[in-house]
Coordinates of C-alpha atoms and ligand atoms in Angstrom, one line a residue:
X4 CA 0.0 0.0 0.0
X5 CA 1.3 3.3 -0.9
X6 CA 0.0 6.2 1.4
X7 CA 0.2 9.6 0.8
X8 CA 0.3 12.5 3.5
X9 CA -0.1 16.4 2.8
X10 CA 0.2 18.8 5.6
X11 CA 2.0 22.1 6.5
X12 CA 4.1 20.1 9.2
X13 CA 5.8 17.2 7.6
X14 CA 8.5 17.3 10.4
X15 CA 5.7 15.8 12.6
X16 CA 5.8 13.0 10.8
X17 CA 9.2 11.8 10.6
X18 CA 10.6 10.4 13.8
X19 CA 7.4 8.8 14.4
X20 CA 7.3 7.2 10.8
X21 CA 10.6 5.4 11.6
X22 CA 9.7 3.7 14.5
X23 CA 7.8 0.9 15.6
X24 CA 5.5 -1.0 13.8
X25 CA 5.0 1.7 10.9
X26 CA 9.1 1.7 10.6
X27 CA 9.4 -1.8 10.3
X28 CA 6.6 -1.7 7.5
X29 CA 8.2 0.7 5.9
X30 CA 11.6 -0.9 6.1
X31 CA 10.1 -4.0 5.0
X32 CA 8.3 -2.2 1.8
X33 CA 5.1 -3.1 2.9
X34 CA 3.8 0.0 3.4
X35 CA 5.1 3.2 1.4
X36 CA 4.4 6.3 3.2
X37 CA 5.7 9.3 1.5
X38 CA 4.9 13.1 3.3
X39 CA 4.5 16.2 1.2
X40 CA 4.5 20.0 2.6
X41 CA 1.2 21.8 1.4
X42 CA 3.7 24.9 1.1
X43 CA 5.9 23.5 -1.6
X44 CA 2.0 23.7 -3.9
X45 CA 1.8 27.7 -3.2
X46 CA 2.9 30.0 -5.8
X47 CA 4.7 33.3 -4.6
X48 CA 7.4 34.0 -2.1
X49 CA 5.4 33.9 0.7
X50 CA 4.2 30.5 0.5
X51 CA 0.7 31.6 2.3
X52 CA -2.0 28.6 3.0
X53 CA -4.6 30.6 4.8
X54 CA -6.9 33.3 4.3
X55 CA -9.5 35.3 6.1
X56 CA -13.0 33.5 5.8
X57 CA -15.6 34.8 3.4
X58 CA -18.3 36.2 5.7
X59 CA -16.3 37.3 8.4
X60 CA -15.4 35.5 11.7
X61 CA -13.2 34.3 13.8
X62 CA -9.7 31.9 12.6
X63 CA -8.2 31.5 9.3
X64 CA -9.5 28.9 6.2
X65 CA -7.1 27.0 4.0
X66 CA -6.9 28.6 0.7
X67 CA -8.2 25.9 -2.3
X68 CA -5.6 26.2 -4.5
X69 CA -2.4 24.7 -3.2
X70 CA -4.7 21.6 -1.9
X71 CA -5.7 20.9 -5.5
X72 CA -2.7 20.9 -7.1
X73 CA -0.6 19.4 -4.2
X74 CA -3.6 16.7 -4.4
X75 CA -3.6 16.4 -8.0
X76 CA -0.2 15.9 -7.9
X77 CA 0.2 13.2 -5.1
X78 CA -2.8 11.4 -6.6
X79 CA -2.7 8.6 -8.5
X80 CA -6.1 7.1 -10.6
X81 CA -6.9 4.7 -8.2
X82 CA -6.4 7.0 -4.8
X83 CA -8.9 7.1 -2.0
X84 CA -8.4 11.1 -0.8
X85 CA -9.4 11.1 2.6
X86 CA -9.9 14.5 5.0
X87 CA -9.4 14.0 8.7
X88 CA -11.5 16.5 10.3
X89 CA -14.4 16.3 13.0
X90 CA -17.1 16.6 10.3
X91 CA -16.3 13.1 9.2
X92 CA -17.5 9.8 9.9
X93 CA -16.3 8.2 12.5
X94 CA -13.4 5.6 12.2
X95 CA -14.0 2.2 13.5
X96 CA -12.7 -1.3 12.7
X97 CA -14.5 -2.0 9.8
X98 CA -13.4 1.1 8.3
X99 CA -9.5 0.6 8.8
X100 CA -10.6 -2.8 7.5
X101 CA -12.1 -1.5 4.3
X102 CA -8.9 1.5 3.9
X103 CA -6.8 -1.4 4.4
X104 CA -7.9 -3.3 1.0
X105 CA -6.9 -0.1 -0.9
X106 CA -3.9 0.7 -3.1
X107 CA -3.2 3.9 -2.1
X108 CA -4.3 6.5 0.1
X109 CA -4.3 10.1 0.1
X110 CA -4.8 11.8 3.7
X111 CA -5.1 15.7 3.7
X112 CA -4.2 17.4 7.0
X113 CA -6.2 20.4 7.7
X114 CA -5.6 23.1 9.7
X115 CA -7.3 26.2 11.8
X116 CA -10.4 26.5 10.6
X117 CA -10.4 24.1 8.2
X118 CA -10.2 23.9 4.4
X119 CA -12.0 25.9 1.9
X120 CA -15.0 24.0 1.0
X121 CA -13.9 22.9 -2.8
X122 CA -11.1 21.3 -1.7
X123 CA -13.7 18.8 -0.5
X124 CA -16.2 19.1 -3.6
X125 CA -13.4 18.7 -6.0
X126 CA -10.6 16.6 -4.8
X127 CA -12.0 14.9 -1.9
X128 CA -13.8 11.3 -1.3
X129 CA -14.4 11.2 2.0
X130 CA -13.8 13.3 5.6
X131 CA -13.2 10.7 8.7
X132 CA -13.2 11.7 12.1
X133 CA -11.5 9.7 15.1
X134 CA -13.7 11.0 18.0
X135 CA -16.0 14.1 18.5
X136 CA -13.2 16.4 19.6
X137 CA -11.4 18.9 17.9
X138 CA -8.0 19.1 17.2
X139 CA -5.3 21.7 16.4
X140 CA -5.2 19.6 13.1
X141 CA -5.5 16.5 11.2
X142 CA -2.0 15.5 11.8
X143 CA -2.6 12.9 14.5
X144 CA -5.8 11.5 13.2
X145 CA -3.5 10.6 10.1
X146 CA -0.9 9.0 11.9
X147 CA -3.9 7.1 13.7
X148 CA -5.6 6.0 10.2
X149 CA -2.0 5.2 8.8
X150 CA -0.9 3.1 11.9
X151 CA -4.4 1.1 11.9
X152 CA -4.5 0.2 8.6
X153 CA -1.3 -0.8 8.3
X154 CA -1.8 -3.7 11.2
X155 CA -3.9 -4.8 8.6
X156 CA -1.6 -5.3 6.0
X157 CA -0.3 -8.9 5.7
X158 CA 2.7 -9.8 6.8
X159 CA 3.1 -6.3 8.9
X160 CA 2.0 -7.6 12.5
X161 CA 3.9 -10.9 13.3
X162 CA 1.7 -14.5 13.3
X163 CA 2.9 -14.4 16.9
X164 CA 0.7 -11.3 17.4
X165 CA -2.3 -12.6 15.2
X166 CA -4.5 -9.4 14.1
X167 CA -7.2 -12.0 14.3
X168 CA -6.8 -12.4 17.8
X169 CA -6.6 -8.8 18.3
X170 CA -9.2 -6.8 20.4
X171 CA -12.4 -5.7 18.0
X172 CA -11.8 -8.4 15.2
X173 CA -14.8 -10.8 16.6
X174 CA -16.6 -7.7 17.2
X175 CA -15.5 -8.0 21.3
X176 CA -13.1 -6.1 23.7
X177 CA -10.0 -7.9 24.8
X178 CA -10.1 -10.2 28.0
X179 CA -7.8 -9.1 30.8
X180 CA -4.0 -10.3 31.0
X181 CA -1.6 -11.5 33.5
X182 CA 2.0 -11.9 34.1
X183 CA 4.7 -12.0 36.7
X184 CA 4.5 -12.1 39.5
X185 CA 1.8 -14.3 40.7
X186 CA 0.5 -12.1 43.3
X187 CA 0.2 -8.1 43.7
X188 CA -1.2 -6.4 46.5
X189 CA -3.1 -9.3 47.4
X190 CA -4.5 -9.7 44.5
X191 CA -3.8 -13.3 42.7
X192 CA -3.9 -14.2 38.6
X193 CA -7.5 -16.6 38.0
X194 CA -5.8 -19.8 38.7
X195 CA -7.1 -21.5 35.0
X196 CA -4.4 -19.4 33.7
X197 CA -1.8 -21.3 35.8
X198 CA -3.4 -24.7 35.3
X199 CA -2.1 -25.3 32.0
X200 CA -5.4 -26.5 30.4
X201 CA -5.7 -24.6 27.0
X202 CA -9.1 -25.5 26.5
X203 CA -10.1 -24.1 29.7
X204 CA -8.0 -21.2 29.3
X205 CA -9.4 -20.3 25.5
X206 CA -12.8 -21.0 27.1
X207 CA -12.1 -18.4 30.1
X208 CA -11.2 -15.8 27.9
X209 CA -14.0 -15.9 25.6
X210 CA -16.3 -15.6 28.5
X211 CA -13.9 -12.8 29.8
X212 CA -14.1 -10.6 26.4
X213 CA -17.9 -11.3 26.1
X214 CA -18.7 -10.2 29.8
X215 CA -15.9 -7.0 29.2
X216 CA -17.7 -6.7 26.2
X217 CA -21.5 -6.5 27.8
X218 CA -19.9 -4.4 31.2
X219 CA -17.9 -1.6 29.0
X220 CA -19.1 -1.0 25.8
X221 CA -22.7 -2.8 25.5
X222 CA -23.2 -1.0 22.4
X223 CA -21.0 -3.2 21.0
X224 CA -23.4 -6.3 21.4
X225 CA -26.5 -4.2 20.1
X226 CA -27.1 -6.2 16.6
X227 CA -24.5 -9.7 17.6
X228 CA -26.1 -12.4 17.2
X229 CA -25.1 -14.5 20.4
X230 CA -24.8 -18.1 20.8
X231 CA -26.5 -19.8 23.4
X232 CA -23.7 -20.7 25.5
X233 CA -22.6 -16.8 25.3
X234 CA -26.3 -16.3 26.1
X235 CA -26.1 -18.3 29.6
X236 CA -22.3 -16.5 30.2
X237 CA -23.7 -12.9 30.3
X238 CA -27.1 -14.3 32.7
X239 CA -25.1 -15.8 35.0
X240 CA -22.7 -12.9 35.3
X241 CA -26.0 -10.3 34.9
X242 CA -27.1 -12.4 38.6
X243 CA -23.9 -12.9 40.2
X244 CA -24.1 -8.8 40.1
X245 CA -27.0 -8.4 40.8
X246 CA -26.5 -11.1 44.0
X247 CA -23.8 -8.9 44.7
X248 CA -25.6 -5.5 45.1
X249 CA -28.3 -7.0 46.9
X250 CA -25.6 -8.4 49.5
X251 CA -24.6 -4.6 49.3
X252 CA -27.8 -3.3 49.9
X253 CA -28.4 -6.0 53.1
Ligands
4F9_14 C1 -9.8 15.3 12.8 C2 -10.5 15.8 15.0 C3 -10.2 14.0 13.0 C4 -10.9 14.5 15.1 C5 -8.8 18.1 12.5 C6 -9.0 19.6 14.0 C7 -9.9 16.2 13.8 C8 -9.4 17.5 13.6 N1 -10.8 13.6 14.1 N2 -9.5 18.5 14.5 N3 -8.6 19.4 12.7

């Protein structure tokens, strides 16, 4: 997958794309990840991006012309140009998933205000948001998008670290995990994760992720289609709490 990056602060990008899991992709050529500076599209000395907003107001609007031509530029036929900006919709799992399938990506970084509005009409395909919060700029919301698609590239995240096994791919959060040492403050590790018994463990931790799933983020469940066994996991647990405030209450 090639991705492409415009924004007035490539320098962000740099240290960040040589580490980690994105470095080794990159290293590896599995992911090509090239970052252009909007201001190298302006014409004139004073390489200016902005402009006051028609209308009046407060804050400045990115001026349409360097976006399309540093767009036009970067893009090739096939591109998916994406926006990150709060207007969007919102990334999720089967989004990155989707992205992920793709050739070659072009992610526009906005700024202040935000771009002039036919920067979207002519050169954009879609705006995508990673939470209802606003930003200084798209900047980070790219580096999110580019680091969760690229898990999703095979070969970029190790067998050993299976992306099938990862949180969110059956649709469930993670179950909790344990390591060294035994005991902390009293509190011990669930002793079918010492026991050795990988049926029981595999069985544990489904139960765990469904009842995570159900206490955190029951949104999650609205529209799942649960098994009967997973059915009887989340009843039991719905009356050992509700046992449990009633002991409270005594
Ligand atoms: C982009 C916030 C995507 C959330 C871009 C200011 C942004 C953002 N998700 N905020 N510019």
């Amino acid at each position: 997958m090639r991705i492409q990056v415009i924004t007035i602060f490539p320098e962000l990008f740099e240290p960040w794309l040589s580490t980690s899991l994105v470095g080794r992709a990159r290293t590896s050529g599995l992911v090509e990840v090239e970052v252009h500076d909007l201001r190298f599209f302006t014409e004139g000395r004073h390489r200016v991006v902005d402009d006051e907003p028609y209308g009046g107001g407060a804050g400045m609007v990115m001026t349409a012309p360097p976006w399309l031509r540093a767009v036009r530029e970067v893009s090739g036929p096939a591109s998916r140009r994406i926006v990150l900006s709060p207007q969007g919709r919102r990334l999720d799992d089967d989004k990155v998933q989707e992205l992920a399938e793709l050739e070659e990506l072009v992610l526009l970084c906005g700024r202040y205000e935000g771009l002039d509005q036919r920067v979207l009409d002519l050169v954009v395909d879609e705006e995508l948001s990673i939470g209802d919060f606003v930003l200084s700029g798209g900047e980070l919301p790219a580096m999110v998008t580019i680091e969760a698609v690229s898990r999703y590239i095979p070969g970029v995240v190790g067998r050993a670290t299976s992306v099938v096994e990862d949180s969110f791919h059956q649709g469930l959060l993670d179950y909790p995990h344990y390591t060294r040492p035994p005991e902390v403050e009293g509190l011990e590790v669930p002793p079918v994760l010492l026991q050795g018994n990988h049926a029981e463990i595999e069985r544990w931790r489904r139960e765990q992720a469904l009842i995570a799933t159900y206490d955190k983020r029951p949104d999650l469940l609205e529209g799942v289609e649960l098994t009967t066994e997973q059915r009887e996991v989340l009843a039991r647990h719905a009356s050992a709490i509700a046992c449990a405030a009633g002991e409270r209450a005594q």
